XYZ file of C-alpha atoms in Angstrom:
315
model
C 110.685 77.907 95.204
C 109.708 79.730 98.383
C 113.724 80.651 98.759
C 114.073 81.955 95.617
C 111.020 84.287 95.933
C 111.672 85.843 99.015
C 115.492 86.691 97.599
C 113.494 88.064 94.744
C 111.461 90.402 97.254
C 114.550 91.049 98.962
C 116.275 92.258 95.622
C 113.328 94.393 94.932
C 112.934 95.621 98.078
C 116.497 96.755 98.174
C 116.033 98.847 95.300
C 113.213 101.638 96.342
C 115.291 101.821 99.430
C 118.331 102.542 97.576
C 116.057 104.837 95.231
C 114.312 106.606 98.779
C 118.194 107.969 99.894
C 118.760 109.517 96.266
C 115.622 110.961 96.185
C 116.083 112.682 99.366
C 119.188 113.774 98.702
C 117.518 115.465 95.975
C 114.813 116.864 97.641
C 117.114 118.439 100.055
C 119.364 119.777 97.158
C 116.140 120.925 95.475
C 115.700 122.779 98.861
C 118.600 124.643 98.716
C 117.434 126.582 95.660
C 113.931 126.947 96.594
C 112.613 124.750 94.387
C 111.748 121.738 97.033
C 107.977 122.378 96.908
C 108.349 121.693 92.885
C 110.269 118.267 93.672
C 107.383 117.424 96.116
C 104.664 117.576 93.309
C 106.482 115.594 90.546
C 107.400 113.043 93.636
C 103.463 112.965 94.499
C 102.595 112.476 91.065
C 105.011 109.584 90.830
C 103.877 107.793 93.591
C 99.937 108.396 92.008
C 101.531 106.132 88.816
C 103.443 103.517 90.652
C 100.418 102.697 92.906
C 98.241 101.702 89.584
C 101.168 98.906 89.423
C 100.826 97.427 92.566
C 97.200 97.540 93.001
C 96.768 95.066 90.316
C 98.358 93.149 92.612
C 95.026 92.961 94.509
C 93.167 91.206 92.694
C 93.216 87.910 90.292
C 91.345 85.909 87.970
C 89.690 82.961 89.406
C 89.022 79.633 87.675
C 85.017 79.592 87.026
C 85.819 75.431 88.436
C 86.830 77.542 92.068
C 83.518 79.293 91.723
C 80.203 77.196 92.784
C 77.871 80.203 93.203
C 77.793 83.197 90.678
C 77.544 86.535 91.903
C 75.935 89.714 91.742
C 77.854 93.243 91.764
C 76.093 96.640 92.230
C 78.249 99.076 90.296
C 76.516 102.789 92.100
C 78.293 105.527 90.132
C 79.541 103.434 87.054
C 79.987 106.187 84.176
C 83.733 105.006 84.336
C 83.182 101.742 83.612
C 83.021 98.322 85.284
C 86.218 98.120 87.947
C 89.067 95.849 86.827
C 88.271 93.297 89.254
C 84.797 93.077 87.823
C 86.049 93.099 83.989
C 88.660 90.146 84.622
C 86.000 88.030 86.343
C 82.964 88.674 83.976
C 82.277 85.027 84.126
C 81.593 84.501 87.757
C 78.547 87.047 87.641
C 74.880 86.503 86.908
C 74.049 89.791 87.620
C 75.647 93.265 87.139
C 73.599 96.260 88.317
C 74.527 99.942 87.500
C 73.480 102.946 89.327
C 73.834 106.158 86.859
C 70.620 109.069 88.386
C 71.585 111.560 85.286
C 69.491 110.211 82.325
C 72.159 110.477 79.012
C 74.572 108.292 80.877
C 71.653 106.021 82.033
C 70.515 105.548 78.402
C 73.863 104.670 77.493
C 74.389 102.306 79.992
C 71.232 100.626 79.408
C 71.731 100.448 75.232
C 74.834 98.448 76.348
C 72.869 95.658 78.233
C 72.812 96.721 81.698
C 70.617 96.264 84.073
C 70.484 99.990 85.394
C 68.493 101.825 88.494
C 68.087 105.289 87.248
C 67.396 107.197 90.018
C 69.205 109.259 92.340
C 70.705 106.994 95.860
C 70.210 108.543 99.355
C 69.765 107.293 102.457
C 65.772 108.206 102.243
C 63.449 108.727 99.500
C 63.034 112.538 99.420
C 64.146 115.687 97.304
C 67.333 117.015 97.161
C 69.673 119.296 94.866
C 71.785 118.063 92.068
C 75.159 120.268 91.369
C 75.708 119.566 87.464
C 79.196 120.339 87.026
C 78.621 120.686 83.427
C 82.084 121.045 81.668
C 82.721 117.869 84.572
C 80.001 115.200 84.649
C 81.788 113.081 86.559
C 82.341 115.425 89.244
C 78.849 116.109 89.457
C 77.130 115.054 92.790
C 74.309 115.698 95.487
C 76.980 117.583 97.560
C 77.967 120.989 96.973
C 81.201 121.644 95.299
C 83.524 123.390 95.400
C 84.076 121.591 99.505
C 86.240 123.202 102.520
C 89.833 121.624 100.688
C 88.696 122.252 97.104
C 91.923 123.964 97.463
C 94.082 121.417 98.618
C 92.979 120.029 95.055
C 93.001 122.642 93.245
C 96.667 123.621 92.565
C 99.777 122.375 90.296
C 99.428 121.463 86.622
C 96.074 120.011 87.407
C 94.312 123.128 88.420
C 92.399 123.827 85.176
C 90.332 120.685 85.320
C 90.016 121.084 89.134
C 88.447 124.797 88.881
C 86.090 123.202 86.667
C 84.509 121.795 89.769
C 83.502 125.914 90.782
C 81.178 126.350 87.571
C 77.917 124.619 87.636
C 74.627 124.115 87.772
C 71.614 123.068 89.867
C 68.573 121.616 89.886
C 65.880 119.510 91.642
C 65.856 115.679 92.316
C 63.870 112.970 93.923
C 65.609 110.373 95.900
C 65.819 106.853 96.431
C 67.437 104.127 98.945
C 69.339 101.339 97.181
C 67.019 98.640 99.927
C 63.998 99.817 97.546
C 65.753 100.026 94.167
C 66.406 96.661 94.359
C 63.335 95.322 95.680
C 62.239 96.867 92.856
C 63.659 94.846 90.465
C 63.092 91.669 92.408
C 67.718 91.698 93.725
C 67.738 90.054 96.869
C 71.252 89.833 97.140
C 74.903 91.724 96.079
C 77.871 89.851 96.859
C 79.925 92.978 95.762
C 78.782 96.448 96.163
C 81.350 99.696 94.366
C 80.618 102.954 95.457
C 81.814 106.236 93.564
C 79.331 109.125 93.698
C 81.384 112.174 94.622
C 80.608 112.763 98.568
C 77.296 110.756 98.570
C 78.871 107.331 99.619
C 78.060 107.590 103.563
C 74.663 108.587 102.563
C 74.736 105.692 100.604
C 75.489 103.604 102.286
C 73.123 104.240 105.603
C 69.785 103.914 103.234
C 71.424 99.491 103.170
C 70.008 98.432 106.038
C 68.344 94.974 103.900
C 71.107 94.399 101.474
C 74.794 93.526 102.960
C 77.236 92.959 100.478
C 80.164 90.678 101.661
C 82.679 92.818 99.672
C 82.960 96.786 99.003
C 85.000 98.803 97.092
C 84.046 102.230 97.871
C 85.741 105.399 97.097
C 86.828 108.094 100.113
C 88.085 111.523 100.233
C 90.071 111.596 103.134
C 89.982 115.796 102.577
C 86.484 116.497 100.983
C 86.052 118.215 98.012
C 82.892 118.504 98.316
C 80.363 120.327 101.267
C 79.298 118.144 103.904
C 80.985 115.236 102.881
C 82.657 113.093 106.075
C 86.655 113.013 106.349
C 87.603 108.967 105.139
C 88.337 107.808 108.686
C 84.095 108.813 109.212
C 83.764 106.748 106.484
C 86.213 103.464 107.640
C 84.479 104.143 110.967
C 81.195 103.751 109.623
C 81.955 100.439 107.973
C 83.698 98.985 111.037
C 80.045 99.692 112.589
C 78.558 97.280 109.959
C 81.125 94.521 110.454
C 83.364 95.143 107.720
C 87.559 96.031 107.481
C 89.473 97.940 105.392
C 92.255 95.553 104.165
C 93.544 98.071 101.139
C 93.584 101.035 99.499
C 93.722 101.063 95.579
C 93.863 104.170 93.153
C 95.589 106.943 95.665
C 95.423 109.927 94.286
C 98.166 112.374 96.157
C 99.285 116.409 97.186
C 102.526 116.390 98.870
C 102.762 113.227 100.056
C 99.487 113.752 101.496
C 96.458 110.970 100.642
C 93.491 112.801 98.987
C 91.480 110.185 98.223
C 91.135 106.440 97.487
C 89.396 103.297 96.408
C 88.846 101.395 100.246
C 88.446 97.745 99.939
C 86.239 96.541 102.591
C 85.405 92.786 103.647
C 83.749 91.445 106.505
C 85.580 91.585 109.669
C 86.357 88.137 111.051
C 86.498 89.515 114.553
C 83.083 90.705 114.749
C 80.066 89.240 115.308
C 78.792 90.986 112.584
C 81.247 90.076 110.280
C 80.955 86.429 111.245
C 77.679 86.091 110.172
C 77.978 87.710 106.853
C 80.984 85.252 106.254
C 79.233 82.016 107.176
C 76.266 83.391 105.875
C 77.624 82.778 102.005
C 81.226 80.584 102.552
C 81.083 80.159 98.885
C 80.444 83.377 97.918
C 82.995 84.576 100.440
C 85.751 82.398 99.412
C 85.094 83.142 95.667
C 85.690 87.406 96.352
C 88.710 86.521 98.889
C 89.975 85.211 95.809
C 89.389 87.430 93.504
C 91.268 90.228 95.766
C 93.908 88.161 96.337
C 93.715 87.414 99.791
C 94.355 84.198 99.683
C 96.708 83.162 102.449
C 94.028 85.253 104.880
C 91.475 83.558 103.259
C 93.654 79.840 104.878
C 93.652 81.904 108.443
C 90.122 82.839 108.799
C 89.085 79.651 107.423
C 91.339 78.060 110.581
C 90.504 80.862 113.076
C 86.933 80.423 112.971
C 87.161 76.571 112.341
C 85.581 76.676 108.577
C 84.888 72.956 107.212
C 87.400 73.758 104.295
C 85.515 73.455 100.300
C 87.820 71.286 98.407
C 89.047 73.027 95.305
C 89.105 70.763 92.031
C 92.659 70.542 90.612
């Protein structure tokens, strides 16, 4: 079985490379009329659709019987809905807590039986400014738009909804930390943690110093759209800090090749102290999420790197 997968792989591995050599001999041919920046966009936008393929190949539905412990997710920015992972796996959680600060989309949430914190997340409990991109809500956020490569963005057949981002809004908030949200409602624990809230993610995350999720899924601009946002390598930086690795990047969104932004997936780093502890701090828990993204011949090393009395799995 083994044999006949790899030639598999092999067959389909032999075809994008067979596919890469056309298309740069059309890319160079587009070149020769002037027309190679053209080729460059549809060949961005191509790799933006093919990606949405592969990352389901991150993550999998787990048996409920390979699940002792239910979980808890924290879904902070959820007006697109729960994450696929999340939807697949509806089972294995007890809890599922949404974060929506702008009150229509809070309602809504809440009339569909979520348990929702309705208040702006910082990393103190304070005042800020709200930019309402209103012809946008979803790019609305506690950063500025439009941000120092809005205009990186902001051209090709997308730039209509992009320059959306220049007209808005703004008005006063109060702030909270997600540690105090949650005491709140009496959470004392979030096995996974998403994080989509246009810039506001490092702030975010610095206001967790009580709750430490074992998995992440948080979204990064590697070229912020938005004022004062970090680059995405501030952001993986900031999670190595905390004990955690970035094993994969899901829902690319590209400009000439170039990576604007992405869904990280973090888990705890099993070479850090850190990391350690949050891993034998919940095996169960841990095992369950390695599962669910898929990571299941790491899960077999770590398990044998850091000597982990194995759980036997029912057949």
């Amino acid at each position: 079985m083994k044999l006949l997968i790899r030639v598999f792989l092999l067959v389909l591995t032999a075809i994008p490379r067979a596919t890469s050599h056309l298309l740069k001999f059309i890319q160079e041919w587009c070149g020769v009329f002037g027309k190679q920046a053209g080729f460059n966009a549809i060949l961005s936008a191509y790799q933006q659709t093919s990606q949405s393929f592969f990352d389901k190949l991150y993550i999998s539905k787990v048996d409920i019987a390979h699940a002792p412990k239910k979980l808890t997710y924290l879904d902070i920015g959820a007006r697109g809905g729960l994450i696929e992972v999340v939807k697949i796996n509806e089972q294995l959680f007890e809890k599922t807590i949404v974060v929506e600060g702008e009150p229509v989309e809070a309602k809504r949430l809440r009339e569909k039986g979520h348990l929702v914190i309705d208040r702006f997340l910082s990393d103190k409990v304070g005042e800020a400014v709200f930019y309402d991109v209103t012809e946008c809500q979803g790019a609305s956020s506690l950063k500025q738009p439009p941000g120092p490569f809005f205009d990186l963005h902001s051209y090709g057949t997308d730039n209509d909804y992009y320059k959306l981002h220049e007209r808005y809004e703004t008005f006063p908030v109060e702030t909270s930390t997600v540690d105090l949200e949650l005491e709140r409602l009496g959470v004392e624990r979030v096995d996974l943690a998403k994080l989509d809230v246009q810039g506001c993610e490092t702030d975010i995350i610095k206001g967790m110093t009580k709750v430490k999720p074992l998995f992440w899924v948080i979204e990064i601009q590697y070229f912020p759209m938005y004022f004062d946002v970090p680059f995405g390598v501030d952001i993986v930086q900031e999670m190595h800090s905390r004990g955690y690795v970035k094993f994969h990047d899901g829902c690319k969104s590209y400009r000439e090749g170039i990576v604007q932004w992405s869904d990280g997936y973090f888990m705890p780093n099993w070479t850090d102290p850190k990391g350690i502890a949050l891993i034998k701090g919940d095996l169960a828990r841990w095992e369950t999420l390695m599962r669910m993204f898929a990571q299941h011949k790491l899960l077999q090393f770590i398990k044998r790197k850091l000597k982990l009395t194995a759980r036997p799995v029912p057949a």
